[in-house]
Amino acid sequence: MRMVDLIEKKRDGSELTKEEINFIIEGYTSGSIPDYQMSSFLMSVFFRGMTAEETANMTMAMVHSGDQIDLSAIDGVKVDKHSTGGVGDTTTIVLAPLVAAVGVPVAKLSGRGLGHTGGTVDKFESIPGFRSEIEADQFINQVNEVKVAVTGPTGNLTPADKKIYGLRDVTATVNSIPLMASSIMSKKIASGSDAIVLDVKVGAGAFMKDVDSAKKLAYAMVEIGKNVSRDTMAVISDMDQPLGLAIGNVLEVKEAIATLRGEGPKDLEELCLTLGSKMVVLAKHAKTVEEARKMLEEVIANGKALEKFKEFVIAQGGDASVIDDPLKLAAAKYEIPVLAKGDGYVAKIEADSIGTAAMILGAGRATKDSVVDLAVGLMLHKKIGDEVKKGDTIVTIYSNRENVDDVMERIYESYSFSLTKVAEPVLVHAEIH
Ligand code: URA
Ligand code: CA
């Protein structure tokens, strides 16, 4: 087989076989296919697309390029949730104990990663004593006993995706449905999930800017799941503004605790119930999402979800007393209000830009060597549709430095106001099964 022939075949719009796709992925991962040929191939895919079968084959070829996590020693169906990237997305911290509280096993492999705030691992580590670097056998035992465990990056998962993503980033080929879908699904499958719930974000702050493209991406991933025997469901959720109110590690942990008590922001609670009920159904602990949702609402109301969070924190070596007394968590030195400059209604909050404001405070990583300041971040007091009077606090900045002019300027740039009433945005645009 010659790479040049396969590029030509895709360029002219033909379908590649499984063997041909394996040849490309193996060759590129090992280095026998150079960047210039792979770039040309990716651009051909960008324009020609891929069939559902090609996309599934591409996904599995990437899964096989590296290690696969074996979770077969865990009882039950292992369901994972993936979000295509939000700002201050607290859902994972809520969902892990929430669905575990109804008996669904949650084996969470999470990274630190780059971004506006730390990864899930950083967020949990803002609980004093919490250890996320746990051994594989402890991880497995803990999921069997407590139903939930989290561990940091393990093994060499999907090296093909890492290398291809790096190349896509500099060849204008990120935004291709088959390439995105196979990239995301390969990572979930390699980390051992039997079933997957996808939270596809749509809006100004997301990869997908409109509902139609988000749906296409979601369908492509659900289709991959079908083709490779991993039950997959997707939710298209809004990212025209940040979800919830907290952006920052400790702040998000506090927000998650409040949500597990039933006292969290309504949009965050709603999305957690929507995603969580799909996880419960896929794990076969309920027949319908309606039944699953009732189970989740019940464990929030009767305190079992919060209890599960404590049990989980203790199992990972953390100080669970912070859950009853969140004031024990690290606090920032300064709390600086950002005041409205006039009267009106919030019309828009650029999620991406407000996330960057949190990052420059130190809440997230700009490069992989940046150190995350767990205590800092932003609390939003006004969201789309809220009425604002001149002098109201729209955001509080939690900072460890006194001068936050740069952050404040970004926050003002992120908010737009209208003189007339603005409707609250739709949170869940579509659900795809
Ligand atoms: N996220 C991924 O992991 N891969 C993509 O291609 C796009 C978003
Ligand atoms: Ca949040």
Short mmCIF file of C-alpha atoms and ligand atoms in Angstrom, two decimals:
data_model
loop_
_atom_site.label_atom_id
_atom_site.label_comp_id
_atom_site.label_asym_id
_atom_site.label_seq_id
_atom_site.Cartn_x
_atom_site.Cartn_y
_atom_site.Cartn_z
CA MET A 1 0.00 0.00 0.00
CA ARG A 2 1.24 3.50 -0.77
CA MET A 3 0.07 6.57 1.13
CA VAL A 4 -0.02 8.65 -2.05
CA ASP A 5 -2.65 6.31 -3.53
CA LEU A 6 -4.80 6.52 -0.42
CA ILE A 7 -4.62 10.32 -0.43
CA GLU A 8 -5.71 10.28 -4.06
CA LYS A 9 -8.56 7.89 -3.30
CA LYS A 10 -9.91 10.11 -0.52
CA ARG A 11 -9.27 13.26 -2.56
CA ASP A 12 -11.50 11.84 -5.30
CA GLY A 13 -14.25 11.00 -2.85
CA SER A 14 -13.99 7.21 -2.53
CA GLU A 15 -14.47 5.19 0.62
CA LEU A 16 -11.40 3.73 2.31
CA THR A 17 -11.35 0.19 3.65
CA LYS A 18 -10.56 -0.76 7.22
CA GLU A 19 -7.12 -2.06 6.16
CA GLU A 20 -6.35 1.20 4.39
CA ILE A 21 -7.34 3.27 7.43
CA ASN A 22 -5.26 1.04 9.71
CA PHE A 23 -2.30 1.50 7.36
CA ILE A 24 -2.61 5.28 7.58
CA ILE A 25 -3.03 5.48 11.36
CA GLU A 26 -0.29 2.94 12.12
CA GLY A 27 2.06 4.51 9.59
CA TYR A 28 1.57 8.01 10.89
CA THR A 29 1.93 6.97 14.54
CA SER A 30 5.16 5.05 13.88
CA GLY A 31 6.62 7.83 11.73
CA SER A 32 6.75 5.97 8.42
CA ILE A 33 4.15 8.36 7.00
CA PRO A 34 5.44 11.95 7.13
CA ASP A 35 3.52 15.03 8.27
CA TYR A 36 3.15 16.39 4.71
CA GLN A 37 1.31 13.31 3.50
CA MET A 38 -0.85 13.15 6.61
CA SER A 39 -1.68 16.87 6.24
CA SER A 40 -2.81 16.28 2.70
CA PHE A 41 -4.89 13.30 3.75
CA LEU A 42 -6.55 15.25 6.59
CA MET A 43 -7.43 18.06 4.21
CA SER A 44 -8.99 15.51 1.83
CA VAL A 45 -11.11 14.21 4.72
CA PHE A 46 -12.00 17.77 5.60
CA PHE A 47 -13.48 18.32 2.14
CA ARG A 48 -14.73 14.80 1.31
CA GLY A 49 -15.90 13.65 4.71
CA MET A 50 -16.07 10.04 5.79
CA THR A 51 -18.83 7.43 5.88
CA ALA A 52 -20.05 6.12 9.23
CA GLU A 53 -18.04 2.94 8.66
CA GLU A 54 -14.83 4.80 7.82
CA THR A 55 -15.30 6.99 10.90
CA ALA A 56 -15.78 3.94 13.13
CA ASN A 57 -12.69 2.29 11.61
CA MET A 58 -10.68 5.47 12.12
CA THR A 59 -11.80 5.59 15.76
CA MET A 60 -10.79 2.00 16.48
CA ALA A 61 -7.47 2.39 14.65
CA MET A 62 -6.68 5.29 17.02
CA VAL A 63 -7.84 3.26 20.03
CA HIS A 64 -5.42 0.48 19.01
CA SER A 65 -2.50 2.91 18.56
CA GLY A 66 -1.78 2.83 22.31
CA ASP A 67 -2.77 1.37 25.65
CA GLN A 68 -6.36 0.57 26.57
CA ILE A 69 -7.56 0.68 30.13
CA ASP A 70 -9.09 -2.59 31.23
CA LEU A 71 -12.02 -1.99 33.57
CA SER A 72 -13.45 -5.48 33.25
CA ALA A 73 -12.76 -6.16 36.95
CA ILE A 74 -15.40 -3.58 37.81
CA ASP A 75 -18.92 -4.96 38.16
CA GLY A 76 -21.60 -3.49 35.96
CA VAL A 77 -21.72 -1.27 32.89
CA LYS A 78 -19.07 1.46 33.02
CA VAL A 79 -20.55 4.67 31.69
CA ASP A 80 -18.44 7.73 31.08
CA LYS A 81 -19.50 11.28 30.36
CA HIS A 82 -17.66 13.60 28.02
CA SER A 83 -18.13 17.28 27.46
CA THR A 84 -16.82 18.90 24.30
CA GLY A 85 -15.49 21.76 26.36
CA GLY A 86 -17.25 24.36 28.39
CA VAL A 87 -16.19 27.18 30.64
CA GLY A 88 -16.15 26.41 34.34
CA ASP A 89 -17.97 23.15 33.66
CA THR A 90 -18.77 21.79 37.10
CA THR A 91 -20.92 18.89 35.84
CA THR A 92 -18.30 16.15 36.31
CA ILE A 93 -17.79 16.99 40.00
CA VAL A 94 -21.55 16.77 40.57
CA LEU A 95 -22.23 13.77 38.35
CA ALA A 96 -19.56 11.43 39.72
CA PRO A 97 -21.04 11.17 43.24
CA LEU A 98 -24.62 11.75 42.04
CA VAL A 99 -24.88 8.75 39.74
CA ALA A 100 -22.72 6.64 42.08
CA ALA A 101 -25.32 7.32 44.78
CA VAL A 102 -27.88 5.33 42.76
CA GLY A 103 -25.40 2.47 42.30
CA VAL A 104 -23.90 3.26 38.90
CA PRO A 105 -20.14 2.56 38.86
CA VAL A 106 -18.10 5.67 37.99
CA ALA A 107 -14.49 4.99 37.00
CA LYS A 108 -13.21 8.42 36.10
CA LEU A 109 -9.89 8.92 34.37
CA SER A 110 -9.24 12.61 34.18
CA GLY A 111 -6.51 14.87 33.04
CA ARG A 112 -5.15 18.15 34.26
CA GLY A 113 -5.06 19.68 30.82
CA LEU A 114 -4.97 23.21 29.54
CA GLY A 115 -7.86 25.55 29.90
CA HIS A 116 -9.75 28.25 31.68
CA THR A 117 -9.80 26.34 34.95
CA GLY A 118 -7.94 23.23 36.01
CA GLY A 119 -8.98 19.76 34.95
CA THR A 120 -11.29 17.61 37.05
CA VAL A 121 -8.27 16.22 38.89
CA ASP A 122 -7.11 19.70 39.92
CA LYS A 123 -10.60 20.54 41.12
CA PHE A 124 -10.82 17.48 43.37
CA GLU A 125 -7.31 18.16 44.64
CA SER A 126 -8.49 21.47 46.04
CA ILE A 127 -9.95 19.29 48.82
CA PRO A 128 -7.15 18.99 51.44
CA GLY A 129 -5.52 15.55 51.40
CA PHE A 130 -7.31 14.34 48.25
CA ARG A 131 -5.01 12.06 46.25
CA SER A 132 -5.78 11.48 42.59
CA GLU A 133 -2.64 9.49 41.79
CA ILE A 134 -3.96 6.17 43.01
CA GLU A 135 -2.79 2.68 42.01
CA ALA A 136 -4.76 0.70 39.47
CA ASP A 137 -5.89 -1.95 41.97
CA GLN A 138 -7.05 0.63 44.52
CA PHE A 139 -8.91 2.38 41.73
CA ILE A 140 -10.73 -0.81 40.72
CA ASN A 141 -11.48 -1.87 44.33
CA GLN A 142 -12.76 1.56 45.18
CA VAL A 143 -15.17 1.61 42.24
CA ASN A 144 -16.47 -1.80 43.28
CA GLU A 145 -16.90 -0.78 46.91
CA VAL A 146 -17.70 2.94 46.89
CA LYS A 147 -18.96 3.06 43.26
CA VAL A 148 -16.79 6.06 42.41
CA ALA A 149 -13.08 6.74 41.98
CA VAL A 150 -11.02 9.31 40.12
CA THR A 151 -7.49 8.94 38.89
CA GLY A 152 -5.08 11.12 36.96
CA PRO A 153 -3.62 10.48 33.52
CA THR A 154 -2.55 6.83 33.14
CA GLY A 155 -0.85 4.93 30.36
CA ASN A 156 -0.18 5.94 26.80
CA LEU A 157 -3.72 6.40 25.51
CA THR A 158 -4.42 7.12 21.83
CA PRO A 159 -0.96 8.39 20.78
CA ALA A 160 -2.30 8.54 17.20
CA ASP A 161 -4.91 11.07 18.25
CA LYS A 162 -2.33 13.21 20.07
CA LYS A 163 -0.09 13.33 17.01
CA ILE A 164 -2.94 13.89 14.54
CA TYR A 165 -4.56 16.56 16.71
CA GLY A 166 -1.26 18.44 16.84
CA LEU A 167 -1.13 18.39 13.06
CA ARG A 168 -4.80 19.35 12.62
CA ASP A 169 -4.27 22.32 14.87
CA VAL A 170 -1.73 23.82 12.43
CA THR A 171 -3.30 22.69 9.14
CA ALA A 172 -6.81 24.14 9.56
CA THR A 173 -8.38 20.68 9.83
CA VAL A 174 -9.72 20.71 13.39
CA ASN A 175 -13.25 21.56 12.38
CA SER A 176 -14.18 18.37 10.53
CA ILE A 177 -17.01 16.22 11.90
CA PRO A 178 -15.45 12.78 11.24
CA LEU A 179 -12.09 13.92 12.59
CA MET A 180 -13.57 15.45 15.73
CA ALA A 181 -15.95 12.58 16.33
CA SER A 182 -13.26 9.90 15.98
CA SER A 183 -10.82 11.91 18.12
CA ILE A 184 -13.26 12.27 21.01
CA MET A 185 -14.68 8.75 20.84
CA SER A 186 -11.26 7.08 20.59
CA LYS A 187 -10.19 8.62 23.89
CA LYS A 188 -13.36 7.51 25.70
CA ILE A 189 -13.14 3.97 24.34
CA ALA A 190 -9.44 3.65 25.17
CA SER A 191 -10.16 4.67 28.74
CA GLY A 192 -12.40 1.65 29.14
CA SER A 193 -15.99 2.89 28.92
CA ASP A 194 -18.72 0.46 27.88
CA ALA A 195 -21.18 3.29 27.30
CA ILE A 196 -20.82 7.03 26.78
CA VAL A 197 -22.92 10.12 27.42
CA LEU A 198 -21.82 13.14 25.40
CA ASP A 199 -22.46 16.73 26.30
CA VAL A 200 -21.99 18.58 23.03
CA LYS A 201 -21.73 22.28 23.75
CA VAL A 202 -23.04 24.82 21.30
CA GLY A 203 -22.60 28.56 21.23
CA ALA A 204 -20.11 31.37 21.09
CA GLY A 205 -17.83 29.74 23.65
CA ALA A 206 -17.85 26.28 22.05
CA PHE A 207 -16.31 24.36 19.13
CA MET A 208 -19.73 24.18 17.47
CA LYS A 209 -21.25 27.60 16.94
CA ASP A 210 -24.75 26.56 15.86
CA VAL A 211 -27.23 23.84 16.82
CA ASP A 212 -27.18 22.20 13.37
CA SER A 213 -23.43 21.58 13.39
CA ALA A 214 -23.57 20.43 17.00
CA LYS A 215 -26.27 17.92 16.06
CA LYS A 216 -24.18 16.64 13.16
CA LEU A 217 -21.24 16.07 15.50
CA ALA A 218 -23.47 14.37 18.04
CA TYR A 219 -25.05 12.06 15.45
CA ALA A 220 -21.60 11.15 14.13
CA MET A 221 -20.47 10.14 17.63
CA VAL A 222 -23.66 8.23 18.46
CA GLU A 223 -23.20 6.40 15.15
CA ILE A 224 -19.60 5.50 16.00
CA GLY A 225 -20.84 4.15 19.31
CA LYS A 226 -23.39 1.95 17.51
CA ASN A 227 -20.78 0.67 15.10
CA VAL A 228 -18.31 -0.31 17.81
CA SER A 229 -20.81 -1.63 20.40
CA ARG A 230 -20.59 1.23 22.88
CA ASP A 231 -24.07 2.54 23.67
CA THR A 232 -23.89 6.29 23.23
CA MET A 233 -26.33 9.13 23.89
CA ALA A 234 -25.82 12.85 23.41
CA VAL A 235 -27.20 16.10 24.72
CA ILE A 236 -26.74 19.40 22.89
CA SER A 237 -26.36 22.03 25.59
CA ASP A 238 -25.99 25.76 25.52
CA MET A 239 -22.65 27.55 25.90
CA ASP A 240 -23.79 31.04 25.00
CA GLN A 241 -22.91 31.81 28.59
CA PRO A 242 -21.00 29.88 31.25
CA LEU A 243 -22.89 27.09 33.01
CA GLY A 244 -23.62 27.78 36.68
CA LEU A 245 -22.05 30.70 38.48
CA ALA A 246 -18.58 29.57 39.54
CA ILE A 247 -15.44 29.58 37.39
CA GLY A 248 -12.38 28.43 39.29
CA ASN A 249 -11.34 25.27 41.10
CA VAL A 250 -12.33 25.75 44.78
CA LEU A 251 -15.30 27.86 43.68
CA GLU A 252 -16.55 25.04 41.46
CA VAL A 253 -16.11 22.45 44.20
CA LYS A 254 -18.24 24.65 46.48
CA GLU A 255 -20.79 25.01 43.70
CA ALA A 256 -20.85 21.22 43.22
CA ILE A 257 -21.41 20.67 46.96
CA ALA A 258 -24.31 23.13 46.89
CA THR A 259 -25.76 21.36 43.84
CA LEU A 260 -25.54 17.96 45.54
CA ARG A 261 -27.53 19.53 48.40
CA GLY A 262 -30.14 20.74 45.92
CA GLU A 263 -29.07 24.33 46.46
CA GLY A 264 -27.02 24.90 43.32
CA PRO A 265 -27.66 27.09 40.28
CA LYS A 266 -30.72 25.81 38.39
CA ASP A 267 -29.02 25.51 35.00
CA LEU A 268 -26.20 23.40 36.44
CA GLU A 269 -28.65 21.20 38.33
CA GLU A 270 -30.81 20.74 35.25
CA LEU A 271 -27.92 19.74 33.01
CA CYS A 272 -26.60 17.31 35.65
CA LEU A 273 -30.03 15.67 35.92
CA THR A 274 -30.34 15.46 32.12
CA LEU A 275 -26.88 13.94 31.63
CA GLY A 276 -27.05 11.85 34.79
CA SER A 277 -30.35 10.23 33.89
CA LYS A 278 -28.87 9.08 30.58
CA MET A 279 -25.88 7.62 32.43
CA VAL A 280 -28.24 5.72 34.74
CA VAL A 281 -30.21 4.32 31.78
CA LEU A 282 -27.07 3.28 29.88
CA ALA A 283 -25.80 1.58 33.05
CA LYS A 284 -29.09 -0.33 33.07
CA HIS A 285 -30.13 0.91 36.51
CA ALA A 286 -33.36 2.36 35.09
CA LYS A 287 -35.53 1.62 32.06
CA THR A 288 -36.38 5.18 31.11
CA VAL A 289 -34.77 8.58 31.56
CA GLU A 290 -37.87 9.70 33.47
CA GLU A 291 -37.42 6.90 35.99
CA ALA A 292 -33.68 7.63 36.21
CA ARG A 293 -34.30 11.31 36.80
CA LYS A 294 -36.63 10.53 39.71
CA MET A 295 -33.94 8.34 41.27
CA LEU A 296 -31.40 11.16 40.99
CA GLU A 297 -33.79 13.78 42.37
CA GLU A 298 -34.46 11.48 45.29
CA VAL A 299 -30.80 11.04 46.28
CA ILE A 300 -30.34 14.80 46.17
CA ALA A 301 -33.42 15.33 48.34
CA ASN A 302 -32.60 12.61 50.91
CA GLY A 303 -28.91 13.55 51.26
CA LYS A 304 -27.53 10.31 49.80
CA ALA A 305 -25.76 12.12 46.96
CA LEU A 306 -23.90 14.32 49.42
CA GLU A 307 -23.14 11.27 51.62
CA LYS A 308 -21.68 9.54 48.57
CA PHE A 309 -19.47 12.54 47.91
CA LYS A 310 -18.11 12.33 51.47
CA GLU A 311 -17.50 8.59 51.17
CA PHE A 312 -15.64 9.14 47.92
CA VAL A 313 -13.50 11.95 49.32
CA ILE A 314 -12.54 9.85 52.36
CA ALA A 315 -11.67 6.87 50.14
CA GLN A 316 -9.25 9.10 48.22
CA GLY A 317 -7.60 10.39 51.39
CA GLY A 318 -9.36 13.76 51.48
CA ASP A 319 -10.76 15.74 54.39
CA ALA A 320 -14.51 15.24 54.07
CA SER A 321 -15.31 17.81 56.75
CA VAL A 322 -14.96 20.50 54.05
CA ILE A 323 -18.22 19.24 52.58
CA ASP A 324 -20.17 20.38 55.65
CA ASP A 325 -17.93 23.38 56.09
CA PRO A 326 -16.77 24.62 52.64
CA LEU A 327 -15.24 27.70 54.28
CA LYS A 328 -12.34 25.39 55.17
CA LEU A 329 -11.36 25.25 51.49
CA ALA A 330 -8.56 27.53 50.30
CA ALA A 331 -9.69 31.16 50.07
CA ALA A 332 -8.30 33.93 47.90
CA LYS A 333 -6.81 37.01 49.57
CA TYR A 334 -8.99 39.54 47.78
CA GLU A 335 -12.66 39.63 46.79
CA ILE A 336 -13.17 42.42 44.31
CA PRO A 337 -16.61 43.31 42.95
CA VAL A 338 -17.16 44.26 39.32
CA LEU A 339 -19.92 46.86 39.22
CA ALA A 340 -22.48 47.54 36.50
CA LYS A 341 -21.85 50.82 34.74
CA GLY A 342 -25.51 51.39 33.84
CA ASP A 343 -29.07 50.01 33.96
CA GLY A 344 -30.34 47.25 31.66
CA TYR A 345 -30.59 43.51 31.12
CA VAL A 346 -27.76 41.06 30.55
CA ALA A 347 -27.91 40.13 26.85
CA LYS A 348 -24.76 38.08 26.37
CA ILE A 349 -21.79 36.70 28.34
CA GLU A 350 -18.94 35.59 26.09
CA ALA A 351 -18.11 32.32 27.78
CA ASP A 352 -14.71 32.00 26.15
CA SER A 353 -13.58 35.44 27.09
CA ILE A 354 -14.82 35.23 30.67
CA GLY A 355 -13.01 31.89 30.94
CA THR A 356 -9.82 33.60 29.82
CA ALA A 357 -10.35 36.22 32.54
CA ALA A 358 -10.34 33.37 35.09
CA MET A 359 -7.27 31.85 33.50
CA ILE A 360 -5.20 35.04 33.67
CA LEU A 361 -6.04 35.23 37.37
CA GLY A 362 -4.35 31.84 37.68
CA ALA A 363 -7.38 29.51 37.79
CA GLY A 364 -6.26 27.59 34.70
CA ARG A 365 -3.19 26.70 32.66
CA ALA A 366 -2.01 28.73 29.69
CA THR A 367 0.83 26.22 29.07
CA LYS A 368 1.29 22.72 30.44
CA ASP A 369 3.89 23.97 32.93
CA SER A 370 1.67 26.68 34.45
CA VAL A 371 0.81 26.28 38.11
CA VAL A 372 -2.90 26.47 38.93
CA ASP A 373 -3.99 28.67 41.83
CA LEU A 374 -6.88 26.65 43.20
CA ALA A 375 -8.39 29.47 45.26
CA VAL A 376 -8.88 32.09 42.57
CA GLY A 377 -11.66 32.58 40.05
CA LEU A 378 -14.92 34.35 39.33
CA MET A 379 -18.45 34.18 40.66
CA LEU A 380 -21.09 35.48 38.29
CA HIS A 381 -24.02 37.23 39.95
CA LYS A 382 -25.87 38.15 36.77
CA LYS A 383 -26.67 35.90 33.86
CA ILE A 384 -28.52 36.35 30.56
CA GLY A 385 -31.98 37.82 31.14
CA ASP A 386 -31.19 39.25 34.61
CA GLU A 387 -32.01 42.87 35.27
CA VAL A 388 -29.09 45.04 36.33
CA LYS A 389 -29.02 48.48 37.98
CA LYS A 390 -26.02 50.78 37.84
CA GLY A 391 -23.69 49.88 40.72
CA ASP A 392 -24.92 46.27 41.12
CA THR A 393 -22.21 43.65 41.44
CA ILE A 394 -22.22 41.62 38.26
CA VAL A 395 -19.17 39.47 39.06
CA THR A 396 -16.92 38.95 42.09
CA ILE A 397 -13.23 38.43 41.35
CA TYR A 398 -11.47 36.08 43.81
CA SER A 399 -7.80 36.98 43.50
CA ASN A 400 -4.47 36.55 45.20
CA ARG A 401 -3.17 39.76 43.66
CA GLU A 402 -4.48 43.20 44.48
CA ASN A 403 -4.43 44.76 41.07
CA VAL A 404 -6.90 43.04 38.74
CA ASP A 405 -7.43 45.80 36.17
CA ASP A 406 -6.63 43.40 33.30
CA VAL A 407 -9.18 40.87 34.56
CA MET A 408 -11.82 43.50 35.17
CA GLU A 409 -11.41 44.89 31.68
CA ARG A 410 -11.97 41.43 30.19
CA ILE A 411 -15.08 40.91 32.28
CA TYR A 412 -16.55 44.20 31.05
CA GLU A 413 -15.73 43.14 27.48
CA SER A 414 -17.41 39.76 28.02
CA TYR A 415 -20.74 41.19 29.15
CA SER A 416 -23.24 42.87 26.78
CA PHE A 417 -26.35 44.65 28.02
CA SER A 418 -29.66 45.54 26.47
CA LEU A 419 -32.08 48.27 27.49
CA THR A 420 -35.04 45.98 26.84
CA LYS A 421 -35.92 42.62 28.44
CA VAL A 422 -33.95 39.61 27.24
CA ALA A 423 -35.26 36.02 27.31
CA GLU A 424 -33.32 33.35 29.21
CA PRO A 425 -31.51 31.08 26.73
CA VAL A 426 -32.58 27.50 26.13
CA LEU A 427 -30.30 25.13 28.08
CA VAL A 428 -30.86 21.80 26.32
CA HIS A 429 -31.32 22.18 22.57
CA ALA A 430 -31.65 18.51 21.66
CA GLU A 431 -31.21 14.99 22.98
CA ILE A 432 -29.92 12.30 20.66
CA HIS A 433 -30.28 8.60 21.37
N1 URA B 1 -11.85 17.63 21.14
C1 URA B 1 -11.11 16.55 20.82
O1 URA B 1 -10.68 15.80 21.69
N2 URA B 1 -10.83 16.32 19.51
C2 URA B 1 -11.27 17.12 18.55
O2 URA B 1 -10.99 16.84 17.41
C3 URA B 1 -12.03 18.26 18.89
C4 URA B 1 -12.30 18.48 20.21
CA CA B 2 -19.41 26.49 36.78
#
